[in-house]
Amino acid sequence: MTTVEGQYDIVIAGQGAAGFAAALYAARYQTKPVVIGETFGGETAIGGSIENYPGYVDIDGFDLMMHFRDQVVKYDVPIVDDKVTKVVGVEGCYEVETEYSGTYQTQTVILAIGRERRKLGLPNEEEWTGKGVSFCSVCDAPLHKDNVVAVVGGGNAAAEGAVLLAKYATRVYLIYRGSEFFRPERIIVDELNRTPNVTQLLETNVVELQGTDDLEGIRIDRPYNGSDELTVDGIFIEIGADPRADIPKELGMNLNDEDEVIVDTAMRTNVPGIFAAGDLTNASGDLKQTITAAAQGAIAASAAYKYIMEHPAACPWHAASIPQQEAVTA
């Protein structure tokens, strides 16, 4: 028999900017929300220094997410460190299953589960994660003082990672398959070009991870200085991320060609009572930022509240649990 861990008005899946913003607004609407997520802070928490979030000239992403979390905790919203594994519709409500903490009943769900980092798909990539292979430059850069490292990717994360790593490593190889970097902001590219110990290897792919028990080097498909092998102490894979679409697919949600959840301007999906926000969705196009995720989380919470008020009899515990109220002000 499944253990029901509680009945809630809104279950918010994800502990990133979208999830915490949704929780804040849901609490201020005097609903009963719960936040469930396996990783604190999402992409923002591991993104390093942030200079484009209004109100902060420069703030570390982890610290910013701690501010988000602290504000949610102020409203006594429970935060569960766990992974949502399944969402099942049951008689007008939903049961949200988790990996460890049981099952939660709710009338509405806000999916803010973000994206999964892409991998190169090479042998030993998984086994050597933490043994020279990393997917987070910001997290592991200090471990590579006086080392030689490689960064793979052509976007903001790769360029920023290379610049950061150059402060610790003696040499950084920035490897990208394209003929030019395709997405970094101009200011980041300028800083990259001013960093003397970063070697840019364009139109190049990593085809092999070399070593015995951990990473000792890589092989590339376009020789550099007459060799297709580079001796490196670490490789940072920053090649983007894909939406975590398993649960949306199981629920029959409409997805676009990139597997992003299609939402309307209120963050509603095609499944009644299910909303989505943040990098999981198509809401902000290519602009996947902390500020857009937070905005979408707030909008999703507002829409979920309205849905609950419009369907008071859908789940038996809702009619008495949420007071009628005026609109929430900023």
mmCIF file of C-alpha atoms in Angstrom:
data_model
loop_
_atom_site.group_PDB
_atom_site.id
_atom_site.type_symbol
_atom_site.label_atom_id
_atom_site.label_comp_id
_atom_site.label_asym_id
_atom_site.label_seq_id
_atom_site.Cartn_x
_atom_site.Cartn_y
_atom_site.Cartn_z
ATOM 1 C CA MET A 1 0.000 0.000 0.000
ATOM 2 C CA THR A 2 1.317 3.445 -0.937
ATOM 3 C CA THR A 3 2.063 5.782 1.940
ATOM 4 C CA VAL A 4 0.424 9.185 1.471
ATOM 5 C CA GLU A 5 2.821 11.805 2.802
ATOM 6 C CA GLY A 6 0.225 14.553 2.887
ATOM 7 C CA GLN A 7 -2.467 16.399 1.011
ATOM 8 C CA TYR A 8 -1.506 19.670 -0.595
ATOM 9 C CA ASP A 9 -3.046 22.314 -2.802
ATOM 10 C CA ILE A 10 0.051 22.572 -4.991
ATOM 11 C CA VAL A 11 2.996 20.214 -5.350
ATOM 12 C CA ILE A 12 5.970 22.023 -6.856
ATOM 13 C CA ALA A 13 8.568 19.749 -8.414
ATOM 14 C CA GLY A 14 11.975 21.416 -8.491
ATOM 15 C CA GLN A 15 14.223 23.441 -6.176
ATOM 16 C CA GLY A 16 15.443 25.978 -8.715
ATOM 17 C CA ALA A 17 14.468 29.590 -9.370
ATOM 18 C CA ALA A 18 11.112 28.631 -10.902
ATOM 19 C CA GLY A 19 10.233 26.217 -8.108
ATOM 20 C CA PHE A 20 11.109 28.564 -5.256
ATOM 21 C CA ALA A 21 9.355 31.528 -6.889
ATOM 22 C CA ALA A 22 6.258 29.379 -7.376
ATOM 23 C CA ALA A 23 6.382 28.335 -3.722
ATOM 24 C CA LEU A 24 6.685 31.930 -2.542
ATOM 25 C CA TYR A 25 3.664 33.068 -4.519
ATOM 26 C CA ALA A 26 1.651 29.962 -3.669
ATOM 27 C CA ALA A 27 2.255 30.601 0.029
ATOM 28 C CA ARG A 28 1.234 34.239 -0.292
ATOM 29 C CA TYR A 29 -2.010 33.084 -1.904
ATOM 30 C CA GLN A 30 -2.559 31.133 1.341
ATOM 31 C CA THR A 31 -2.544 27.806 -0.429
ATOM 32 C CA LYS A 32 -0.809 24.767 1.018
ATOM 33 C CA PRO A 33 2.244 24.085 -1.196
ATOM 34 C CA VAL A 34 5.155 21.703 -0.886
ATOM 35 C CA VAL A 35 8.445 21.857 -2.792
ATOM 36 C CA ILE A 36 10.066 18.563 -3.806
ATOM 37 C CA GLY A 37 13.408 18.453 -5.593
ATOM 38 C CA GLU A 38 16.553 16.363 -5.567
ATOM 39 C CA THR A 39 19.027 19.152 -6.357
ATOM 40 C CA PHE A 40 19.119 22.507 -4.603
ATOM 41 C CA GLY A 41 19.180 25.648 -6.701
ATOM 42 C CA GLY A 42 19.045 24.211 -10.203
ATOM 43 C CA GLU A 43 21.340 25.666 -12.845
ATOM 44 C CA THR A 44 21.563 28.985 -11.021
ATOM 45 C CA ALA A 45 23.253 27.460 -7.976
ATOM 46 C CA ILE A 46 26.128 26.098 -10.055
ATOM 47 C CA GLY A 47 26.321 29.026 -12.459
ATOM 48 C CA GLY A 48 28.947 31.029 -10.592
ATOM 49 C CA SER A 49 28.852 34.813 -10.506
ATOM 50 C CA ILE A 50 25.618 36.431 -11.727
ATOM 51 C CA GLU A 51 25.725 40.044 -12.893
ATOM 52 C CA ASN A 52 22.349 40.342 -14.633
ATOM 53 C CA TYR A 53 19.823 39.656 -11.878
ATOM 54 C CA PRO A 54 18.145 42.963 -10.960
ATOM 55 C CA GLY A 55 18.921 44.169 -7.465
ATOM 56 C CA TYR A 56 22.396 42.610 -7.360
ATOM 57 C CA VAL A 57 25.410 44.064 -9.107
ATOM 58 C CA ASP A 58 27.224 40.759 -8.630
ATOM 59 C CA ILE A 59 26.102 37.733 -6.627
ATOM 60 C CA ASP A 60 27.115 34.091 -6.569
ATOM 61 C CA GLY A 61 24.353 31.894 -7.982
ATOM 62 C CA PHE A 62 24.363 29.590 -4.962
ATOM 63 C CA ASP A 63 23.941 32.555 -2.623
ATOM 64 C CA LEU A 64 21.085 33.912 -4.735
ATOM 65 C CA MET A 65 19.284 30.587 -4.519
ATOM 66 C CA MET A 66 19.806 30.545 -0.755
ATOM 67 C CA HIS A 67 18.001 33.895 -0.620
ATOM 68 C CA PHE A 68 15.158 32.374 -2.661
ATOM 69 C CA ARG A 69 14.991 29.387 -0.323
ATOM 70 C CA ASP A 70 15.147 31.458 2.854
ATOM 71 C CA GLN A 71 12.210 33.542 1.688
ATOM 72 C CA VAL A 72 10.168 30.388 1.042
ATOM 73 C CA VAL A 73 11.088 28.958 4.448
ATOM 74 C CA LYS A 74 9.834 32.181 6.037
ATOM 75 C CA TYR A 75 6.339 31.136 4.926
ATOM 76 C CA ASP A 76 6.725 27.666 6.477
ATOM 77 C CA VAL A 77 6.587 25.908 3.123
ATOM 78 C CA PRO A 78 7.959 22.355 3.469
ATOM 79 C CA ILE A 79 10.947 21.623 1.233
ATOM 80 C CA VAL A 80 11.649 17.954 0.559
ATOM 81 C CA ASP A 81 15.029 16.813 -0.793
ATOM 82 C CA ASP A 82 13.797 14.039 -3.054
ATOM 83 C CA LYS A 83 13.171 13.185 -6.691
ATOM 84 C CA VAL A 84 9.692 13.205 -8.182
ATOM 85 C CA THR A 85 9.437 9.988 -10.172
ATOM 86 C CA LYS A 86 5.832 9.903 -11.340
ATOM 87 C CA VAL A 87 2.639 11.956 -11.442
ATOM 88 C CA VAL A 88 -0.641 10.039 -11.659
ATOM 89 C CA GLY A 89 -4.140 11.437 -12.066
ATOM 90 C CA VAL A 90 -6.607 10.066 -9.478
ATOM 91 C CA GLU A 91 -10.269 11.183 -9.439
ATOM 92 C CA GLY A 92 -9.721 14.861 -10.184
ATOM 93 C CA CYS A 93 -6.561 15.038 -8.109
ATOM 94 C CA TYR A 94 -2.972 13.917 -8.617
ATOM 95 C CA GLU A 95 -0.671 11.609 -6.733
ATOM 96 C CA VAL A 96 2.964 12.639 -6.907
ATOM 97 C CA GLU A 97 5.313 9.735 -6.287
ATOM 98 C CA THR A 98 8.872 10.236 -5.078
ATOM 99 C CA GLU A 99 11.978 8.109 -4.879
ATOM 100 C CA TYR A 100 12.245 7.975 -1.090
ATOM 101 C CA SER A 101 9.675 10.040 0.791
ATOM 102 C CA GLY A 102 6.431 8.479 -0.365
ATOM 103 C CA THR A 103 3.432 9.855 -2.229
ATOM 104 C CA TYR A 104 1.846 13.296 -2.055
ATOM 105 C CA GLN A 105 -1.777 14.072 -2.987
ATOM 106 C CA THR A 106 -2.578 17.364 -4.649
ATOM 107 C CA GLN A 107 -5.045 19.082 -6.928
ATOM 108 C CA THR A 108 -2.382 20.890 -8.939
ATOM 109 C CA VAL A 109 1.230 20.305 -9.900
ATOM 110 C CA ILE A 110 3.849 22.789 -11.055
ATOM 111 C CA LEU A 111 6.666 21.065 -12.904
ATOM 112 C CA ALA A 112 9.877 23.072 -12.577
ATOM 113 C CA ILE A 113 12.300 20.184 -12.998
ATOM 114 C CA GLY A 114 14.591 21.900 -15.477
ATOM 115 C CA ARG A 115 17.065 20.165 -17.731
ATOM 116 C CA GLU A 116 19.595 17.335 -17.686
ATOM 117 C CA ARG A 117 23.208 18.025 -18.691
ATOM 118 C CA ARG A 118 24.162 16.481 -22.027
ATOM 119 C CA LYS A 119 27.015 13.999 -22.210
ATOM 120 C CA LEU A 120 29.534 13.182 -24.915
ATOM 121 C CA GLY A 121 28.513 9.535 -24.935
ATOM 122 C CA LEU A 122 32.083 8.244 -24.699
ATOM 123 C CA PRO A 123 33.306 5.146 -22.838
ATOM 124 C CA ASN A 124 34.332 5.858 -19.214
ATOM 125 C CA GLU A 125 32.446 9.161 -19.151
ATOM 126 C CA GLU A 126 30.102 7.989 -16.411
ATOM 127 C CA GLU A 127 32.686 5.913 -14.537
ATOM 128 C CA TRP A 128 35.200 8.757 -14.384
ATOM 129 C CA THR A 129 32.775 11.457 -13.326
ATOM 130 C CA GLY A 130 34.488 12.888 -10.273
ATOM 131 C CA LYS A 131 37.760 11.291 -11.401
ATOM 132 C CA GLY A 132 38.714 13.917 -13.940
ATOM 133 C CA VAL A 133 35.380 14.189 -15.743
ATOM 134 C CA SER A 134 33.118 17.018 -14.599
ATOM 135 C CA PHE A 135 29.918 18.711 -15.747
ATOM 136 C CA CYS A 136 30.319 21.821 -13.598
ATOM 137 C CA SER A 137 33.234 24.189 -14.111
ATOM 138 C CA VAL A 138 32.161 26.438 -11.260
ATOM 139 C CA CYS A 139 31.960 23.537 -8.808
ATOM 140 C CA ASP A 140 35.294 21.903 -9.561
ATOM 141 C CA ALA A 141 37.572 24.653 -10.889
ATOM 142 C CA PRO A 142 39.434 25.121 -7.570
ATOM 143 C CA LEU A 143 40.412 21.440 -7.642
ATOM 144 C CA HIS A 144 42.579 22.039 -10.692
ATOM 145 C CA LYS A 145 45.153 24.517 -9.451
ATOM 146 C CA ASP A 146 48.300 24.244 -11.608
ATOM 147 C CA ASN A 147 46.686 21.519 -13.742
ATOM 148 C CA VAL A 148 45.987 21.274 -17.460
ATOM 149 C CA VAL A 149 42.300 20.918 -18.315
ATOM 150 C CA ALA A 150 39.929 20.872 -21.266
ATOM 151 C CA VAL A 151 36.471 22.397 -21.627
ATOM 152 C CA VAL A 152 34.068 21.107 -24.282
ATOM 153 C CA GLY A 153 31.307 23.358 -25.582
ATOM 154 C CA GLY A 154 30.540 26.505 -27.513
ATOM 155 C CA GLY A 155 28.035 28.424 -25.409
ATOM 156 C CA ASN A 156 28.054 30.721 -22.397
ATOM 157 C CA ALA A 157 28.702 27.957 -19.877
ATOM 158 C CA ALA A 158 31.747 26.689 -21.770
ATOM 159 C CA ALA A 159 33.235 30.142 -22.341
ATOM 160 C CA GLU A 160 32.643 31.249 -18.755
ATOM 161 C CA GLY A 161 33.996 27.941 -17.502
ATOM 162 C CA ALA A 162 37.190 28.328 -19.514
ATOM 163 C CA VAL A 163 37.766 31.838 -18.173
ATOM 164 C CA LEU A 164 37.186 30.680 -14.601
ATOM 165 C CA LEU A 165 39.389 27.609 -14.943
ATOM 166 C CA ALA A 166 42.168 29.761 -16.368
ATOM 167 C CA LYS A 167 42.453 31.408 -12.950
ATOM 168 C CA TYR A 168 43.512 28.042 -11.490
ATOM 169 C CA ALA A 169 44.915 25.885 -14.293
ATOM 170 C CA THR A 170 48.135 26.537 -16.145
ATOM 171 C CA ARG A 171 46.508 25.698 -19.499
ATOM 172 C CA VAL A 172 42.888 25.392 -20.612
ATOM 173 C CA TYR A 173 41.895 23.871 -23.943
ATOM 174 C CA LEU A 174 38.482 25.116 -25.063
ATOM 175 C CA ILE A 175 37.230 22.587 -27.591
ATOM 176 C CA TYR A 176 34.223 23.124 -29.833
ATOM 177 C CA ARG A 177 32.998 21.269 -32.894
ATOM 178 C CA GLY A 178 31.818 24.409 -34.707
ATOM 179 C CA SER A 179 33.814 26.969 -36.649
ATOM 180 C CA GLU A 180 32.863 29.704 -34.176
ATOM 181 C CA PHE A 181 31.275 29.899 -30.749
ATOM 182 C CA PHE A 182 27.539 30.073 -31.224
ATOM 183 C CA ARG A 183 25.991 31.649 -28.143
ATOM 184 C CA PRO A 184 28.303 33.390 -25.653
ATOM 185 C CA GLU A 185 27.538 36.999 -24.783
ATOM 186 C CA ARG A 186 29.946 39.441 -26.403
ATOM 187 C CA ILE A 187 31.393 40.523 -23.074
ATOM 188 C CA ILE A 188 32.283 36.900 -22.273
ATOM 189 C CA VAL A 189 33.896 36.349 -25.673
ATOM 190 C CA ASP A 190 36.003 39.474 -25.191
ATOM 191 C CA GLU A 191 37.187 38.250 -21.802
ATOM 192 C CA LEU A 192 37.911 34.828 -23.266
ATOM 193 C CA ASN A 193 40.059 36.344 -25.999
ATOM 194 C CA ARG A 194 42.009 38.334 -23.401
ATOM 195 C CA THR A 195 42.832 35.248 -21.344
ATOM 196 C CA PRO A 196 46.325 34.132 -22.410
ATOM 197 C CA ASN A 197 46.301 30.582 -21.047
ATOM 198 C CA VAL A 198 43.151 29.510 -22.905
ATOM 199 C CA THR A 199 43.777 27.724 -26.208
ATOM 200 C CA GLN A 200 40.735 27.622 -28.478
ATOM 201 C CA LEU A 201 40.409 24.499 -30.623
ATOM 202 C CA LEU A 202 37.532 24.990 -33.072
ATOM 203 C CA GLU A 203 36.118 22.425 -35.511
ATOM 204 C CA THR A 204 37.411 19.780 -33.112
ATOM 205 C CA ASN A 205 35.723 16.888 -31.313
ATOM 206 C CA VAL A 206 36.816 14.821 -28.334
ATOM 207 C CA VAL A 207 36.647 11.204 -29.499
ATOM 208 C CA GLU A 208 38.254 9.322 -26.610
ATOM 209 C CA LEU A 209 38.825 9.669 -22.883
ATOM 210 C CA GLN A 210 42.174 8.136 -21.993
ATOM 211 C CA GLY A 211 43.437 6.706 -18.730
ATOM 212 C CA THR A 212 43.534 3.616 -16.548
ATOM 213 C CA ASP A 213 41.497 4.244 -13.397
ATOM 214 C CA ASP A 214 40.776 7.904 -14.022
ATOM 215 C CA LEU A 215 41.225 10.539 -16.710
ATOM 216 C CA GLU A 216 44.781 11.087 -17.902
ATOM 217 C CA GLY A 217 44.230 12.525 -21.357
ATOM 218 C CA ILE A 218 41.937 12.878 -24.359
ATOM 219 C CA ARG A 219 42.105 12.154 -28.065
ATOM 220 C CA ILE A 220 40.749 14.665 -30.557
ATOM 221 C CA ASP A 221 39.808 14.272 -34.207
ATOM 222 C CA ARG A 222 41.828 17.269 -35.405
ATOM 223 C CA PRO A 223 45.513 17.262 -34.448
ATOM 224 C CA TYR A 224 46.917 20.132 -32.425
ATOM 225 C CA ASN A 225 50.659 20.797 -32.655
ATOM 226 C CA GLY A 226 51.049 17.594 -34.656
ATOM 227 C CA SER A 227 49.287 15.296 -32.178
ATOM 228 C CA ASP A 228 45.742 14.042 -31.749
ATOM 229 C CA GLU A 229 46.308 13.398 -28.035
ATOM 230 C CA LEU A 230 46.260 15.953 -25.231
ATOM 231 C CA THR A 231 47.464 15.210 -21.722
ATOM 232 C CA VAL A 232 44.917 16.720 -19.327
ATOM 233 C CA ASP A 233 44.064 16.326 -15.657
ATOM 234 C CA GLY A 234 40.409 17.129 -16.149
ATOM 235 C CA ILE A 235 37.716 17.634 -18.751
ATOM 236 C CA PHE A 236 34.648 19.815 -18.245
ATOM 237 C CA ILE A 237 31.687 18.938 -20.440
ATOM 238 C CA GLU A 238 29.578 22.049 -21.022
ATOM 239 C CA ILE A 239 27.543 21.153 -24.106
ATOM 240 C CA GLY A 240 24.104 22.178 -22.967
ATOM 241 C CA ALA A 241 21.167 20.355 -21.482
ATOM 242 C CA ASP A 242 17.910 18.715 -22.507
ATOM 243 C CA PRO A 243 14.507 19.117 -20.831
ATOM 244 C CA ARG A 244 13.638 16.421 -18.294
ATOM 245 C CA ALA A 245 10.714 15.250 -20.376
ATOM 246 C CA ASP A 246 9.972 11.773 -18.977
ATOM 247 C CA ILE A 247 7.165 12.863 -16.658
ATOM 248 C CA PRO A 248 5.633 15.283 -19.191
ATOM 249 C CA LYS A 249 5.603 12.506 -21.792
ATOM 250 C CA GLU A 250 3.950 10.077 -19.376
ATOM 251 C CA LEU A 251 1.258 12.672 -18.685
ATOM 252 C CA GLY A 252 0.632 13.231 -22.388
ATOM 253 C CA MET A 253 1.794 16.840 -22.375
ATOM 254 C CA ASN A 254 2.314 18.667 -25.631
ATOM 255 C CA LEU A 255 6.025 19.099 -26.364
ATOM 256 C CA ASN A 256 7.836 20.993 -29.104
ATOM 257 C CA ASP A 257 10.588 19.601 -31.328
ATOM 258 C CA GLU A 258 13.156 20.206 -28.568
ATOM 259 C CA ASP A 259 11.073 18.288 -25.988
ATOM 260 C CA GLU A 260 10.219 21.493 -24.149
ATOM 261 C CA VAL A 261 6.798 21.545 -22.492
ATOM 262 C CA ILE A 262 4.475 23.842 -24.412
ATOM 263 C CA VAL A 263 2.741 26.314 -22.105
ATOM 264 C CA ASP A 264 0.457 29.283 -22.610
ATOM 265 C CA THR A 265 1.002 32.734 -21.115
ATOM 266 C CA ALA A 266 -0.290 31.479 -17.743
ATOM 267 C CA MET A 267 2.132 28.520 -17.734
ATOM 268 C CA ARG A 268 -0.779 26.124 -18.264
ATOM 269 C CA THR A 269 -0.081 22.882 -20.094
ATOM 270 C CA ASN A 270 -2.632 20.910 -22.080
ATOM 271 C CA VAL A 271 -3.229 18.701 -19.017
ATOM 272 C CA PRO A 272 -5.764 20.265 -16.599
ATOM 273 C CA GLY A 273 -4.237 21.101 -13.233
ATOM 274 C CA ILE A 274 -0.665 20.663 -14.431
ATOM 275 C CA PHE A 275 1.506 23.743 -14.925
ATOM 276 C CA ALA A 276 5.153 24.064 -15.933
ATOM 277 C CA ALA A 277 7.796 26.742 -15.461
ATOM 278 C CA GLY A 278 11.465 27.443 -16.024
ATOM 279 C CA ASP A 279 13.926 25.783 -18.372
ATOM 280 C CA LEU A 280 11.597 22.817 -18.869
ATOM 281 C CA THR A 281 9.277 24.964 -20.983
ATOM 282 C CA ASN A 282 9.189 26.887 -24.242
ATOM 283 C CA ALA A 283 7.987 30.026 -22.447
ATOM 284 C CA SER A 284 11.084 32.188 -22.891
ATOM 285 C CA GLY A 285 12.491 30.791 -26.121
ATOM 286 C CA ASP A 286 16.279 30.624 -26.039
ATOM 287 C CA LEU A 287 16.569 32.974 -23.062
ATOM 288 C CA LYS A 288 16.935 30.477 -20.223
ATOM 289 C CA GLN A 289 17.833 32.734 -17.314
ATOM 290 C CA THR A 290 17.215 32.934 -13.587
ATOM 291 C CA ILE A 291 14.977 35.952 -14.037
ATOM 292 C CA THR A 292 12.782 34.281 -16.660
ATOM 293 C CA ALA A 293 12.500 31.096 -14.602
ATOM 294 C CA ALA A 294 11.493 33.034 -11.493
ATOM 295 C CA ALA A 295 8.884 35.013 -13.405
ATOM 296 C CA GLN A 296 7.396 31.851 -14.856
ATOM 297 C CA GLY A 297 7.250 30.239 -11.420
ATOM 298 C CA ALA A 298 5.286 33.188 -10.062
ATOM 299 C CA ILE A 299 2.892 33.099 -13.013
ATOM 300 C CA ALA A 300 2.396 29.343 -12.632
ATOM 301 C CA ALA A 301 1.519 29.732 -8.945
ATOM 302 C CA SER A 302 -1.034 32.406 -9.773
ATOM 303 C CA ALA A 303 -2.605 30.193 -12.434
ATOM 304 C CA ALA A 304 -2.650 27.185 -10.095
ATOM 305 C CA TYR A 305 -4.407 29.231 -7.417
ATOM 306 C CA LYS A 306 -7.042 30.363 -9.906
ATOM 307 C CA TYR A 307 -7.517 26.781 -11.081
ATOM 308 C CA ILE A 308 -8.107 25.570 -7.526
ATOM 309 C CA MET A 309 -10.618 28.334 -6.843
ATOM 310 C CA GLU A 310 -12.467 27.539 -10.070
ATOM 311 C CA HIS A 311 -12.616 23.797 -9.279
ATOM 312 C CA PRO A 312 -13.298 23.692 -5.525
ATOM 313 C CA ALA A 313 -14.950 20.277 -5.581
ATOM 314 C CA ALA A 314 -12.256 18.463 -7.564
ATOM 315 C CA CYS A 315 -10.385 17.340 -4.442
ATOM 316 C CA PRO A 316 -12.294 16.982 -1.155
ATOM 317 C CA TRP A 317 -9.886 18.865 1.095
ATOM 318 C CA HIS A 318 -9.706 22.067 -0.965
ATOM 319 C CA ALA A 319 -13.097 23.672 -0.394
ATOM 320 C CA ALA A 320 -12.243 24.632 3.183
ATOM 321 C CA SER A 321 -8.480 24.989 2.908
ATOM 322 C CA ILE A 322 -8.051 28.149 0.844
ATOM 323 C CA PRO A 323 -9.731 31.396 1.917
ATOM 324 C CA GLN A 324 -11.138 33.769 -0.672
ATOM 325 C CA GLN A 325 -8.820 36.744 -0.906
ATOM 326 C CA GLU A 326 -7.817 39.768 -2.861
ATOM 327 C CA ALA A 327 -5.057 39.635 -5.423
ATOM 328 C CA VAL A 328 -1.540 39.257 -4.080
ATOM 329 C CA THR A 329 0.528 42.405 -4.442
ATOM 330 C CA ALA A 330 4.216 42.565 -5.188
#
